[in-house]
PDB file of C-alpha atoms in Angstrom:
ATOM      1  CA  UNK A   1      73.214-118.654  84.454  1.00  0.00           C
ATOM      2  CA  UNK A   2      72.690-115.125  86.290  1.00  0.00           C
ATOM      3  CA  UNK A   3      74.959-113.137  83.899  1.00  0.00           C
ATOM      4  CA  UNK A   4      73.683-114.878  80.758  1.00  0.00           C
ATOM      5  CA  UNK A   5      70.220-114.374  81.012  1.00  0.00           C
ATOM      6  CA  UNK A   6      70.851-110.957  81.288  1.00  0.00           C
ATOM      7  CA  UNK A   7      72.871-111.148  78.879  1.00  0.00           C
ATOM      8  CA  UNK A   8      70.510-112.475  76.978  1.00  0.00           C
ATOM      9  CA  UNK A   9      67.976-110.114  76.817  1.00  0.00           C
ATOM     10  CA  UNK A  10      69.440-107.249  76.563  1.00  0.00           C
ATOM     11  CA  UNK A  11      70.760-108.657  73.003  1.00  0.00           C
ATOM     12  CA  UNK A  12      67.402-109.412  72.399  1.00  0.00           C
ATOM     13  CA  UNK A  13      66.234-106.539  70.040  1.00  0.00           C
ATOM     14  CA  UNK A  14      63.086-107.699  70.345  1.00  0.00           C
ATOM     15  CA  UNK A  15      60.170-104.839  69.840  1.00  0.00           C
ATOM     16  CA  UNK A  16      56.859-104.280  71.586  1.00  0.00           C
ATOM     17  CA  UNK A  17      54.169-106.052  71.966  1.00  0.00           C
ATOM     18  CA  UNK A  18      52.954-105.720  68.670  1.00  0.00           C
ATOM     19  CA  UNK A  19      55.734-106.923  66.947  1.00  0.00           C
ATOM     20  CA  UNK A  20      54.145-110.088  66.111  1.00  0.00           C
ATOM     21  CA  UNK A  21      55.580-113.718  66.105  1.00  0.00           C
ATOM     22  CA  UNK A  22      58.389-112.655  68.238  1.00  0.00           C
ATOM     23  CA  UNK A  23      55.535-112.083  71.569  1.00  0.00           C
ATOM     24  CA  UNK A  24      56.270-115.761  72.409  1.00  0.00           C
ATOM     25  CA  UNK A  25      59.848-115.290  72.246  1.00  0.00           C
ATOM     26  CA  UNK A  26      59.726-112.028  74.596  1.00  0.00           C
ATOM     27  CA  UNK A  27      57.607-113.861  76.986  1.00  0.00           C
ATOM     28  CA  UNK A  28      59.601-116.396  77.006  1.00  0.00           C
ATOM     29  CA  UNK A  29      63.342-114.429  77.707  1.00  0.00           C
ATOM     30  CA  UNK A  30      61.083-112.179  80.782  1.00  0.00           C
ATOM     31  CA  UNK A  31      59.894-115.367  82.578  1.00  0.00           C
ATOM     32  CA  UNK A  32      63.554-116.220  82.306  1.00  0.00           C
ATOM     33  CA  UNK A  33      64.781-113.301  83.218  1.00  0.00           C
ATOM     34  CA  UNK A  34      63.133-112.802  86.382  1.00  0.00           C
ATOM     35  CA  UNK A  35      63.726-116.758  87.198  1.00  0.00           C
ATOM     36  CA  UNK A  36      67.671-115.590  87.227  1.00  0.00           C
ATOM     37  CA  UNK A  37      66.714-112.729  89.358  1.00  0.00           C
ATOM     38  CA  UNK A  38      64.216-114.502  91.792  1.00  0.00           C
ATOM     39  CA  UNK A  39      66.409-116.644  93.474  1.00  0.00           C
ATOM     40  CA  UNK A  40      68.758-114.280  93.874  1.00  0.00           C
ATOM     41  CA  UNK A  41      65.981-112.156  96.119  1.00  0.00           C
ATOM     42  CA  UNK A  42      64.820-114.386  97.858  1.00  0.00           C
ATOM     43  CA  UNK A  43      68.171-115.535  98.808  1.00  0.00           C
ATOM     44  CA  UNK A  44      68.662-111.757 100.017  1.00  0.00           C
ATOM     45  CA  UNK A  45      65.958-112.419 102.103  1.00  0.00           C
ATOM     46  CA  UNK A  46      66.860-115.268 104.503  1.00  0.00           C
ATOM     47  CA  UNK A  47      70.302-114.354 105.195  1.00  0.00           C
ATOM     48  CA  UNK A  48      69.079-110.982 106.439  1.00  0.00           C
ATOM     49  CA  UNK A  49      66.767-112.547 108.326  1.00  0.00           C
ATOM     50  CA  UNK A  50      69.387-115.332 109.693  1.00  0.00           C
ATOM     51  CA  UNK A  51      71.761-111.902 110.697  1.00  0.00           C
ATOM     52  CA  UNK A  52      69.331-110.247 112.703  1.00  0.00           C
ATOM     53  CA  UNK A  53      71.890-110.074 115.577  1.00  0.00           C
ATOM     54  CA  UNK A  54      75.032-108.153 113.562  1.00  0.00           C
ATOM     55  CA  UNK A  55      75.185-105.289 111.907  1.00  0.00           C
ATOM     56  CA  UNK A  56      71.938-103.397 113.784  1.00  0.00           C
ATOM     57  CA  UNK A  57      74.234 -99.846 113.141  1.00  0.00           C
ATOM     58  CA  UNK A  58      74.768-100.520 109.484  1.00  0.00           C
ATOM     59  CA  UNK A  59      71.353-101.753 109.192  1.00  0.00           C
ATOM     60  CA  UNK A  60      70.135 -97.717 110.911  1.00  0.00           C
ATOM     61  CA  UNK A  61      72.338 -95.834 108.585  1.00  0.00           C
ATOM     62  CA  UNK A  62      70.868 -97.608 105.673  1.00  0.00           C
ATOM     63  CA  UNK A  63      66.947 -97.408 106.480  1.00  0.00           C
ATOM     64  CA  UNK A  64      67.684 -93.642 107.549  1.00  0.00           C
ATOM     65  CA  UNK A  65      67.303 -93.033 103.672  1.00  0.00           C
ATOM     66  CA  UNK A  66      64.336 -91.346 102.367  1.00  0.00           C
ATOM     67  CA  UNK A  67      63.762 -95.612 100.278  1.00  0.00           C
ATOM     68  CA  UNK A  68      63.049 -94.368  97.239  1.00  0.00           C
ATOM     69  CA  UNK A  69      65.722 -92.178  96.861  1.00  0.00           C
ATOM     70  CA  UNK A  70      67.759 -95.547  97.600  1.00  0.00           C
ATOM     71  CA  UNK A  71      69.369 -96.361  93.902  1.00  0.00           C
ATOM     72  CA  UNK A  72      68.346 -99.615  92.334  1.00  0.00           C
ATOM     73  CA  UNK A  73      71.373-102.377  92.731  1.00  0.00           C
ATOM     74  CA  UNK A  74      74.167-102.224  90.351  1.00  0.00           C
ATOM     75  CA  UNK A  75      74.282-105.768  89.974  1.00  0.00           C
ATOM     76  CA  UNK A  76      71.659-106.629  88.272  1.00  0.00           C
ATOM     77  CA  UNK A  77      72.252-104.290  84.333  1.00  0.00           C
ATOM     78  CA  UNK A  78      69.353-104.280  83.016  1.00  0.00           C
ATOM     79  CA  UNK A  79      69.027-101.141  80.142  1.00  0.00           C
ATOM     80  CA  UNK A  80      66.533 -98.964  80.326  1.00  0.00           C
ATOM     81  CA  UNK A  81      64.838-100.990  77.303  1.00  0.00           C
ATOM     82  CA  UNK A  82      64.441-104.228  79.332  1.00  0.00           C
ATOM     83  CA  UNK A  83      62.849-102.493  82.498  1.00  0.00           C
ATOM     84  CA  UNK A  84      60.477-100.455  79.958  1.00  0.00           C
ATOM     85  CA  UNK A  85      59.489-104.244  78.870  1.00  0.00           C
ATOM     86  CA  UNK A  86      59.028-106.357  82.241  1.00  0.00           C
ATOM     87  CA  UNK A  87      56.622-102.635  83.624  1.00  0.00           C
ATOM     88  CA  UNK A  88      55.250-103.154  80.368  1.00  0.00           C
ATOM     89  CA  UNK A  89      53.729-106.871  80.385  1.00  0.00           C
ATOM     90  CA  UNK A  90      52.675-107.001  84.440  1.00  0.00           C
ATOM     91  CA  UNK A  91      49.577-105.824  82.926  1.00  0.00           C
ATOM     92  CA  UNK A  92      49.138-108.410  80.095  1.00  0.00           C
ATOM     93  CA  UNK A  93      50.948-111.417  82.559  1.00  0.00           C
ATOM     94  CA  UNK A  94      47.772-110.344  84.909  1.00  0.00           C
ATOM     95  CA  UNK A  95      45.388-110.288  82.116  1.00  0.00           C
ATOM     96  CA  UNK A  96      46.765-114.164  80.958  1.00  0.00           C
ATOM     97  CA  UNK A  97      45.910-114.738  84.336  1.00  0.00           C
ATOM     98  CA  UNK A  98      49.699-115.915  85.046  1.00  0.00           C
ATOM     99  CA  UNK A  99      50.345-116.273  88.734  1.00  0.00           C
ATOM    100  CA  UNK A 100      54.289-115.796  88.503  1.00  0.00           C
ATOM    101  CA  UNK A 101      54.891-112.557  87.157  1.00  0.00           C
ATOM    102  CA  UNK A 102      53.744-110.068  88.788  1.00  0.00           C
ATOM    103  CA  UNK A 103      55.036-111.485  91.938  1.00  0.00           C
ATOM    104  CA  UNK A 104      58.528-112.298  90.976  1.00  0.00           C
ATOM    105  CA  UNK A 105      58.656-108.571  89.546  1.00  0.00           C
ATOM    106  CA  UNK A 106      57.527-107.181  92.970  1.00  0.00           C
ATOM    107  CA  UNK A 107      60.416-109.481  94.718  1.00  0.00           C
ATOM    108  CA  UNK A 108      63.062-108.379  92.611  1.00  0.00           C
ATOM    109  CA  UNK A 109      62.337-104.889  90.873  1.00  0.00           C
ATOM    110  CA  UNK A 110      64.078-102.693  93.374  1.00  0.00           C
ATOM    111  CA  UNK A 111      67.354-104.214  91.863  1.00  0.00           C
ATOM    112  CA  UNK A 112      67.378-102.581  88.886  1.00  0.00           C
ATOM    113  CA  UNK A 113      64.389 -99.613  89.133  1.00  0.00           C
ATOM    114  CA  UNK A 114      62.650 -96.743  92.695  1.00  0.00           C
ATOM    115  CA  UNK A 115      58.858 -97.102  92.428  1.00  0.00           C
ATOM    116  CA  UNK A 116      59.291 -94.002  90.882  1.00  0.00           C
ATOM    117  CA  UNK A 117      60.940 -94.758  87.869  1.00  0.00           C
ATOM    118  CA  UNK A 118      57.987 -98.306  87.657  1.00  0.00           C
ATOM    119  CA  UNK A 119      55.460 -95.906  87.893  1.00  0.00           C
ATOM    120  CA  UNK A 120      56.328 -93.556  85.786  1.00  0.00           C
ATOM    121  CA  UNK A 121      56.621 -96.522  83.015  1.00  0.00           C
ATOM    122  CA  UNK A 122      53.333 -97.729  84.222  1.00  0.00           C
ATOM    123  CA  UNK A 123      51.560 -94.604  84.309  1.00  0.00           C
ATOM    124  CA  UNK A 124      53.053 -93.579  80.530  1.00  0.00           C
ATOM    125  CA  UNK A 125      52.759 -96.976  78.797  1.00  0.00           C
ATOM    126  CA  UNK A 126      48.507 -96.769  79.707  1.00  0.00           C
ATOM    127  CA  UNK A 127      48.556 -92.813  80.116  1.00  0.00           C
ATOM    128  CA  UNK A 128      45.074 -92.331  77.213  1.00  0.00           C
ATOM    129  CA  UNK A 129      42.425 -94.648  77.178  1.00  0.00           C
ATOM    130  CA  UNK A 130      38.416 -93.935  74.726  1.00  0.00           C
ATOM    131  CA  UNK A 131      35.552 -93.057  76.654  1.00  0.00           C
ATOM    132  CA  UNK A 132      33.079 -96.422  76.721  1.00  0.00           C
ATOM    133  CA  UNK A 133      35.652 -98.947  75.495  1.00  0.00           C
ATOM    134  CA  UNK A 134      35.651-102.323  77.603  1.00  0.00           C
ATOM    135  CA  UNK A 135      38.869-103.461  76.297  1.00  0.00           C
ATOM    136  CA  UNK A 136      40.792-100.924  78.357  1.00  0.00           C
ATOM    137  CA  UNK A 137      38.097-100.168  80.918  1.00  0.00           C
ATOM    138  CA  UNK A 138      39.538-104.140  81.551  1.00  0.00           C
ATOM    139  CA  UNK A 139      43.068-102.641  80.919  1.00  0.00           C
ATOM    140  CA  UNK A 140      41.803 -99.432  83.538  1.00  0.00           C
ATOM    141  CA  UNK A 141      40.842-102.517  86.399  1.00  0.00           C
ATOM    142  CA  UNK A 142      44.025-104.642  85.745  1.00  0.00           C
ATOM    143  CA  UNK A 143      46.230-101.451  86.519  1.00  0.00           C
ATOM    144  CA  UNK A 144      44.662-101.336  89.823  1.00  0.00           C
ATOM    145  CA  UNK A 145      44.338-104.983  91.574  1.00  0.00           C
ATOM    146  CA  UNK A 146      48.187-104.681  89.994  1.00  0.00           C
ATOM    147  CA  UNK A 147      48.445-101.201  92.088  1.00  0.00           C
ATOM    148  CA  UNK A 148      46.247-102.137  95.252  1.00  0.00           C
ATOM    149  CA  UNK A 149      48.985-105.412  95.220  1.00  0.00           C
ATOM    150  CA  UNK A 150      51.799-104.335  94.439  1.00  0.00           C
ATOM    151  CA  UNK A 151      50.472-101.427  98.088  1.00  0.00           C
ATOM    152  CA  UNK A 152      49.658-104.995  99.697  1.00  0.00           C
ATOM    153  CA  UNK A 153      52.665-107.246  98.955  1.00  0.00           C
ATOM    154  CA  UNK A 154      55.765-104.154  99.371  1.00  0.00           C
ATOM    155  CA  UNK A 155      53.954-101.285 101.954  1.00  0.00           C
ATOM    156  CA  UNK A 156      57.171-100.093 102.986  1.00  0.00           C
ATOM    157  CA  UNK A 157      57.217 -98.548  99.413  1.00  0.00           C
ATOM    158  CA  UNK A 158      54.586 -96.754 100.048  1.00  0.00           C
ATOM    159  CA  UNK A 159      54.397 -95.608 103.947  1.00  0.00           C
ATOM    160  CA  UNK A 160      57.330 -93.220 104.422  1.00  0.00           C
ATOM    161  CA  UNK A 161      56.873 -89.265 104.512  1.00  0.00           C
ATOM    162  CA  UNK A 162      59.588 -90.203 101.085  1.00  0.00           C
ATOM    163  CA  UNK A 163      56.932 -91.249 100.005  1.00  0.00           C
ATOM    164  CA  UNK A 164      54.506 -88.235  99.038  1.00  0.00           C
ATOM    165  CA  UNK A 165      55.291 -87.534  95.998  1.00  0.00           C
ATOM    166  CA  UNK A 166      54.917 -91.562  94.575  1.00  0.00           C
ATOM    167  CA  UNK A 167      51.105 -91.150  96.349  1.00  0.00           C
ATOM    168  CA  UNK A 168      50.225 -87.833  95.305  1.00  0.00           C
ATOM    169  CA  UNK A 169      51.211 -89.229  91.224  1.00  0.00           C
ATOM    170  CA  UNK A 170      49.659 -92.380  92.120  1.00  0.00           C
ATOM    171  CA  UNK A 171      46.129 -89.877  92.975  1.00  0.00           C
ATOM    172  CA  UNK A 172      46.493 -87.553  90.347  1.00  0.00           C
ATOM    173  CA  UNK A 173      46.586 -90.457  87.664  1.00  0.00           C
ATOM    174  CA  UNK A 174      43.641 -92.758  89.282  1.00  0.00           C
ATOM    175  CA  UNK A 175      41.711 -89.410  89.114  1.00  0.00           C
ATOM    176  CA  UNK A 176      41.918 -89.340  85.821  1.00  0.00           C
ATOM    177  CA  UNK A 177      41.569 -91.776  84.724  1.00  0.00           C
ATOM    178  CA  UNK A 178      39.545 -94.180  87.158  1.00  0.00           C
ATOM    179  CA  UNK A 179      37.344 -91.406  89.093  1.00  0.00           C
ATOM    180  CA  UNK A 180      35.110 -93.483  90.344  1.00  0.00           C
ATOM    181  CA  UNK A 181      37.716 -96.838  91.239  1.00  0.00           C
ATOM    182  CA  UNK A 182      38.098 -97.968  95.468  1.00  0.00           C
ATOM    183  CA  UNK A 183      41.655 -97.712  94.971  1.00  0.00           C
ATOM    184  CA  UNK A 184      41.633 -93.348  95.264  1.00  0.00           C
ATOM    185  CA  UNK A 185      39.728 -94.083  98.550  1.00  0.00           C
ATOM    186  CA  UNK A 186      43.092 -96.319  99.523  1.00  0.00           C
ATOM    187  CA  UNK A 187      45.442 -93.749  98.233  1.00  0.00           C
ATOM    188  CA  UNK A 188      43.532 -90.539  99.288  1.00  0.00           C
ATOM    189  CA  UNK A 189      44.057 -92.202 103.306  1.00  0.00           C
ATOM    190  CA  UNK A 190      47.576 -93.396 102.737  1.00  0.00           C
ATOM    191  CA  UNK A 191      48.705 -89.677 101.416  1.00  0.00           C
ATOM    192  CA  UNK A 192      46.741 -87.966 104.470  1.00  0.00           C
ATOM    193  CA  UNK A 193      47.683 -89.669 106.737  1.00  0.00           C
ATOM    194  CA  UNK A 194      51.748 -89.518 105.863  1.00  0.00           C
ATOM    195  CA  UNK A 195      50.643 -85.370 105.372  1.00  0.00           C
ATOM    196  CA  UNK A 196      49.118 -85.140 109.389  1.00  0.00           C
ATOM    197  CA  UNK A 197      52.415 -87.555 110.666  1.00  0.00           C
ATOM    198  CA  UNK A 198      54.941 -84.802 108.840  1.00  0.00           C
ATOM    199  CA  UNK A 199      53.103 -82.060 109.093  1.00  0.00           C
ATOM    200  CA  UNK A 200      52.614 -83.751 113.141  1.00  0.00           C
ATOM    201  CA  UNK A 201      56.175 -84.213 113.126  1.00  0.00           C
ATOM    202  CA  UNK A 202      56.943 -80.430 111.704  1.00  0.00           C
ATOM    203  CA  UNK A 203      55.540 -78.975 114.477  1.00  0.00           C
ATOM    204  CA  UNK A 204      56.456 -81.500 117.570  1.00  0.00           C
ATOM    205  CA  UNK A 205      60.721 -80.155 115.742  1.00  0.00           C
ATOM    206  CA  UNK A 206      59.781 -76.173 116.266  1.00  0.00           C
ATOM    207  CA  UNK A 207      58.795 -76.466 119.765  1.00  0.00           C
ATOM    208  CA  UNK A 208      61.940 -77.881 120.741  1.00  0.00           C
ATOM    209  CA  UNK A 209      63.010 -75.481 119.509  1.00  0.00           C
ATOM    210  CA  UNK A 210      61.335 -73.241 120.706  1.00  0.00           C
ATOM    211  CA  UNK A 211      62.780 -74.603 123.963  1.00  0.00           C
ATOM    212  CA  UNK A 212      65.955 -74.817 123.034  1.00  0.00           C
ATOM    213  CA  UNK A 213      65.620 -70.812 122.183  1.00  0.00           C
ATOM    214  CA  UNK A 214      63.808 -69.618 125.358  1.00  0.00           C
ATOM    215  CA  UNK A 215      66.328 -71.542 127.271  1.00  0.00           C
ATOM    216  CA  UNK A 216      67.431 -69.250 129.817  1.00  0.00           C
ATOM    217  CA  UNK A 217      71.437 -68.732 129.840  1.00  0.00           C
ATOM    218  CA  UNK A 218      73.361 -69.989 132.113  1.00  0.00           C
TER     219      UNK A 218
END
C-alpha cells in the first residue's frame, strides 16, 4: 500500500494549484500520500519509546550529528516535484480549515526533506506580496500560523546550534515580508539565545584549551 501510494502520486503528472479541474484530484493524492506516511511515523515513535532501555550508545552517536544535516529517510523516495507540491499545499490547507494535513506533514516530512529544504520551498512559493492586498495579508497570517505551529510541535527542528542558519533565514524573511508579526520576536529571542550559548561554549572550550597549554610539564 505504501509503495503503491507513492508511485501513484509521483506518476500523476498534475500541475500546480492553477491547473483548474485537477485541484481536487491532486488534493486527494496529497492526503493519500500523507495517510500512507503517517502510520509509519507513528509506528517508529512507538518503537522508539518501547526500546528506551536499549541502544543508548547508538542513539547518542546519532544525536551528536546536527539534526538538520541528517539526510531524510530514503524509504519514502518522494520526488522533488512532489515535495514541492506538498509544501505548496501547507498554506491552502490551513486556510481551508483542514485539520489533518499540517500535523501529518510535520510528523512525516523528515522522511523526504530537511527543515532547510521545506523552508526554502515555502519562502520560494511566497516570495512576493502585493501592498494593501487583503488576500496577501491573509496568506501572511497563515504562514505565521504555520511557522508558529511548526516551532511548537517540532521544537527540536529549531533549538540547536546547528539551526542558526535556519533561524537567520526565517528572521530575514519575516523582517522583509511581515515586519510587525509577533513571530519575529520569538525567532529573534531564540536566535539570540542560541548565539549566546554558542559564544559561551566557545569561551569555555578556549579556557580549557588555555589551561592545558599552561599546565607545567612533568
